[in-house]
Tab-separated table of C-alpha atoms in Angstrom:
chain	number	residue	atom	x	y	z
P	1	MET	CA	169.861	42.971	192.845
P	2	GLU	CA	167.926	39.728	193.216
P	3	ARG	CA	167.274	39.614	189.483
P	4	LEU	CA	170.941	40.220	188.703
P	5	ILE	CA	172.069	37.489	191.069
P	6	GLN	CA	169.492	35.052	189.713
P	7	ASP	CA	170.427	35.927	186.130
P	8	GLY	CA	174.158	35.626	186.789
P	9	ARG	CA	175.131	38.040	183.987
P	10	ILE	CA	176.426	40.972	186.018
P	11	HIS	CA	177.866	43.471	183.554
P	12	PRO	CA	177.003	47.115	182.683
P	13	SER	CA	174.636	46.486	179.775
P	14	ARG	CA	172.702	43.817	181.686
P	15	ILE	CA	172.478	46.059	184.759
P	16	GLU	CA	171.027	48.894	182.644
P	17	GLU	CA	168.563	46.499	181.041
P	18	LEU	CA	167.318	45.157	184.376
P	19	VAL	CA	167.116	48.635	185.932
P	20	ALA	CA	164.944	49.790	183.019
P	21	GLN	CA	162.746	46.688	183.289
P	22	THR	CA	162.398	47.074	187.057
P	23	LYS	CA	161.389	50.731	186.688
P	24	LYS	CA	158.771	49.687	184.162
P	25	ASP	CA	157.464	46.986	186.508
P	26	VAL	CA	157.306	49.388	189.464
P	27	ASN	CA	155.501	52.026	187.406
P	28	HIS	CA	152.959	49.408	186.332
P	29	LYS	CA	152.552	48.246	189.927
P	30	VAL	CA	151.890	51.717	191.367
P	31	LEU	CA	149.421	52.481	188.575
P	32	GLN	CA	147.503	49.285	189.323
P	33	LEU	CA	147.505	50.095	193.037
P	34	GLY	CA	146.182	53.564	192.281
P	35	LYS	CA	143.457	52.192	190.030
P	36	GLY	CA	142.516	49.678	192.707
P	37	ALA	CA	142.239	52.411	195.338
P	38	ALA	CA	140.083	54.539	193.039
P	39	VAL	CA	137.779	51.588	192.358
P	40	GLU	CA	137.542	50.783	196.071
P	41	ALA	CA	136.668	54.389	196.881
P	42	ASN	CA	134.371	54.587	193.831
P	43	ILE	CA	136.215	57.573	192.351
P	44	ARG	CA	136.263	58.134	188.598
P	45	GLY	CA	137.933	60.508	186.192
P	46	LEU	CA	141.466	60.482	187.621
P	47	SER	CA	144.324	60.642	185.124
P	48	ASN	CA	146.935	57.888	185.067
P	49	LYS	CA	149.528	60.299	186.465
P	50	VAL	CA	147.341	61.044	189.481
P	51	LEU	CA	146.544	57.340	189.872
P	52	SER	CA	150.259	56.519	189.820
P	53	LEU	CA	150.944	59.016	192.602
P	54	LEU	CA	148.047	57.567	194.537
P	55	GLY	CA	149.460	54.069	194.107
P	56	ALA	CA	152.893	55.233	195.227
P	57	LEU	CA	151.363	56.062	198.623
P	58	SER	CA	151.161	52.306	199.215
P	59	PHE	CA	154.938	52.379	199.688
P	60	ARG	CA	154.789	55.320	202.096
P	61	THR	CA	154.008	55.057	205.794
P	62	SER	CA	153.280	57.640	208.459
P	63	TYR	CA	154.162	56.406	211.969
P	64	GLY	CA	153.675	52.876	210.680
P	65	GLN	CA	150.323	53.550	208.993
P	66	ASN	CA	150.130	52.798	205.264
P	67	VAL	CA	149.280	56.137	203.630
P	68	LEU	CA	147.220	54.620	200.797
P	69	ARG	CA	145.042	52.636	203.206
P	70	HIS	CA	144.788	55.757	205.364
P	71	SER	CA	143.632	57.770	202.316
P	72	ILE	CA	140.918	55.230	201.516
P	73	GLU	CA	139.763	55.319	205.142
P	74	VAL	CA	139.648	59.111	205.055
P	75	ALA	CA	137.610	58.978	201.833
P	76	PHE	CA	134.865	56.911	203.447
P	77	LEU	CA	134.960	58.732	206.789
P	78	THR	CA	134.579	62.053	204.993
P	79	GLN	CA	131.650	60.673	203.010
P	80	VAL	CA	129.884	59.436	206.150
P	81	MET	CA	130.119	62.874	207.763
P	82	ALA	CA	129.119	64.619	204.526
P	83	ASP	CA	126.055	62.391	204.175
P	84	GLU	CA	124.999	63.253	207.725
P	85	LEU	CA	125.203	66.949	206.840
P	86	GLY	CA	123.368	66.587	203.554
P	87	LEU	CA	126.464	67.301	201.457
P	88	ASP	CA	127.659	65.543	198.301
P	89	GLY	CA	129.197	62.223	199.328
P	90	SER	CA	131.059	61.741	196.046
P	91	ILE	CA	132.869	65.076	196.434
P	92	ALA	CA	133.700	64.158	200.018
P	93	ARG	CA	135.140	60.782	198.991
P	94	ARG	CA	137.234	62.343	196.250
P	95	ALA	CA	138.652	64.993	198.579
P	96	GLY	CA	139.398	62.385	201.225
P	97	LEU	CA	141.113	59.991	198.843
P	98	LEU	CA	143.349	62.697	197.372
P	99	HIS	CA	144.132	64.654	200.548
P	100	ASP	CA	147.609	63.155	201.122
P	101	ILE	CA	148.682	62.725	197.496
P	102	GLY	CA	151.430	65.304	197.985
P	103	LYS	CA	153.253	62.806	200.203
P	104	ALA	CA	154.100	60.803	197.084
P	105	ILE	CA	156.391	63.587	195.831
P	106	ASP	CA	157.218	65.684	198.921
P	107	HIS	CA	160.770	64.319	198.768
P	108	GLU	CA	161.137	65.760	195.268
P	109	VAL	CA	159.277	69.075	195.558
P	110	GLU	CA	159.824	71.786	198.146
P	111	GLY	CA	156.907	72.629	200.413
P	112	SER	CA	154.385	70.940	202.686
P	113	HIS	CA	152.520	67.924	201.369
P	114	PRO	CA	149.108	69.702	201.395
P	115	GLU	CA	150.530	72.529	199.280
P	116	ILE	CA	152.370	70.149	196.948
P	117	GLY	CA	149.293	67.973	196.500
P	118	ALA	CA	146.976	70.889	195.725
P	119	ASN	CA	149.417	72.402	193.241
P	120	TYR	CA	149.837	69.064	191.486
P	121	LEU	CA	146.109	68.369	191.267
P	122	LYS	CA	145.501	71.866	189.924
P	123	ARG	CA	147.372	70.818	186.785
P	124	PHE	CA	144.723	68.156	186.215
P	125	ASN	CA	141.789	70.558	186.570
P	126	GLU	CA	140.497	69.339	189.914
P	127	SER	CA	137.701	71.551	191.237
P	128	PRO	CA	138.414	74.430	193.666
P	129	VAL	CA	136.540	72.476	196.355
P	130	ILE	CA	138.944	69.523	196.079
P	131	LEU	CA	141.997	71.778	195.857
P	132	ASN	CA	141.016	73.675	199.005
P	133	ALA	CA	140.311	70.451	200.900
P	134	VAL	CA	143.731	69.072	199.959
P	135	ALA	CA	145.579	72.324	200.680
P	136	GLY	CA	143.726	73.036	203.908
P	137	HIS	CA	143.381	69.694	205.662
P	138	HIS	CA	146.152	70.672	208.094
P	139	GLY	CA	144.940	74.244	208.452
P	140	ASP	CA	147.662	75.707	206.229
P	141	VAL	CA	145.061	77.685	204.272
P	142	PRO	CA	141.576	78.864	205.344
P	143	ALA	CA	138.660	76.536	204.644
P	144	GLU	CA	136.518	77.847	201.797
P	145	ASN	CA	133.944	75.057	201.822
P	146	PRO	CA	132.497	72.554	204.322
P	147	TYR	CA	134.451	69.640	202.842
P	148	THR	CA	137.816	70.980	204.011
P	149	PRO	CA	137.114	70.663	207.773
P	150	LEU	CA	135.455	67.300	207.140
P	151	VAL	CA	138.615	65.980	205.477
P	152	ALA	CA	140.674	67.376	208.364
P	153	ALA	CA	138.411	65.627	210.878
P	154	ALA	CA	138.466	62.336	208.959
P	155	ASP	CA	142.252	62.556	208.674
P	156	ALA	CA	142.547	62.951	212.443
P	157	ILE	CA	140.088	60.115	213.130
P	158	SER	CA	141.931	57.678	210.866
P	159	ALA	CA	145.323	58.632	212.283
P	160	SER	CA	144.222	58.380	215.917
P	161	ARG	CA	142.356	55.095	215.565
P	162	PRO	CA	143.796	52.656	218.138
P	163	GLY	CA	146.459	50.534	216.455
P	164	ALA	CA	146.550	52.612	213.266
P	165	ARG	CA	149.920	54.145	214.000
P	166	ARG	CA	153.015	53.118	215.834
P	167	GLU	CA	153.905	55.151	218.904
P	168	THR	CA	156.932	55.183	221.153
P	169	LEU	CA	156.782	53.557	224.579
P	170	GLU	CA	157.373	56.923	226.226
P	171	ARG	CA	154.438	58.556	224.436
P	172	TYR	CA	152.263	55.540	225.179
P	173	ILE	CA	153.012	55.704	228.911
P	174	LYS	CA	152.469	59.470	229.023
P	175	ARG	CA	149.113	59.063	227.295
P	176	LEU	CA	147.971	56.491	229.854
P	177	GLU	CA	149.220	58.656	232.727
P	178	LYS	CA	147.300	61.631	231.336
P	179	LEU	CA	144.102	59.587	231.160
P	180	GLU	CA	144.559	58.444	234.760
P	181	GLU	CA	145.293	62.012	235.842
P	182	LEU	CA	142.110	63.299	234.214
P	183	ALA	CA	139.992	60.611	235.855
P	184	SER	CA	141.603	61.209	239.249
P	185	GLY	CA	140.671	64.887	239.049
P	186	PHE	CA	137.031	64.178	239.910
P	187	LYS	CA	135.984	64.714	243.515
P	188	GLY	CA	135.806	61.464	245.456
P	189	VAL	CA	138.020	59.454	243.098
P	190	GLU	CA	140.749	57.648	245.016
P	191	ASN	CA	142.474	55.767	242.186
P	192	ALA	CA	142.197	55.463	238.422
P	193	TYR	CA	143.784	52.891	236.131
P	194	ALA	CA	143.968	53.011	232.334
P	195	ILE	CA	143.626	49.498	230.919
P	196	GLN	CA	143.311	47.899	227.466
P	197	ALA	CA	145.771	50.393	225.961
P	198	GLY	CA	143.751	53.318	227.263
P	199	ARG	CA	140.442	52.237	225.772
P	200	GLU	CA	138.986	51.748	229.248
P	201	ILE	CA	139.464	53.579	232.551
P	202	ARG	CA	138.864	51.710	235.802
P	203	VAL	CA	137.989	54.142	238.603
P	204	ILE	CA	137.857	53.489	242.354
P	205	VAL	CA	135.850	56.013	244.375
P	206	ASN	CA	135.303	56.694	248.068
P	207	ALA	CA	131.785	55.439	248.754
P	208	GLU	CA	131.376	57.942	251.599
P	209	LYS	CA	132.013	60.868	249.249
P	210	VAL	CA	130.398	59.646	246.030
P	211	ASP	CA	126.734	58.612	245.886
P	212	ASP	CA	125.139	56.613	243.065
P	213	GLU	CA	124.102	59.697	241.102
P	214	SER	CA	127.600	61.187	241.274
P	215	ALA	CA	129.099	57.842	240.271
P	216	MET	CA	126.949	57.832	237.130
P	217	LYS	CA	128.168	61.330	236.240
P	218	ILE	CA	131.795	60.294	236.732
P	219	ALA	CA	131.268	57.200	234.570
P	220	ARG	CA	130.012	59.366	231.730
C-alpha cells in the first residue's frame, strides 16, 4: 500500500506489478534471515526452502517471543546440555534450530507444528535423529534418542526465561501468589513476599520457632 501511494499510479496492472515485486522482496528477505540464523547457529547443509521457512519464523511470535530468536536460543541450549553429556553438539544445535520450523506453515497445513515440521524436513532427507527431535519436542511421539528430551528441555528453558514471553496480569499475579504460598508452607514462616517479578522471595520467620540451621534450610 505504501508503495502504491508513493508511486501514485493506482490501477490494476500497477497493483499486480507491485504485489509481484513485494512478494519477491519478502521471499528474498526471509531467505536472508534464514541464512543468517543458520550461520549464527553454525548449521550447514540446509536447502533454500528450509532456510526460507526458518527465516519466516522471524515474523512469527509465541506469547510475544520471536520464534526465530527462540529457535537460535534452543539450538545453543541444546548444544550446551549435549556437550555436558558427551553427545554430538552439532546434531544438538541442528535439532534445536529446526524444532519449531513447522510453525512457519502450520496455518497452511493441518496438524500440530511438531508433526508438520518433521514431515516437511523428511522431504529434505534430514536424519531420523533430527526428525524425532522435531516431532517429539512436545511429547507427541516417544523419544527415540537422547537429543529429543534435550530439545524439549531447551525449548522449555527458553520459553520460561524471565522476560522472554508476554504474560497476562492475572497469570503474573497467580504465579507470584503461588510462590508466596509455597514459601509460607514451611514451619515457622510468618510471611513471604515475592519481589523482582518472582525472581526473589523475601521470607519473614518466627525467631522463636526457627533456629539458624533451619533458616539455612528454608533459604535453600
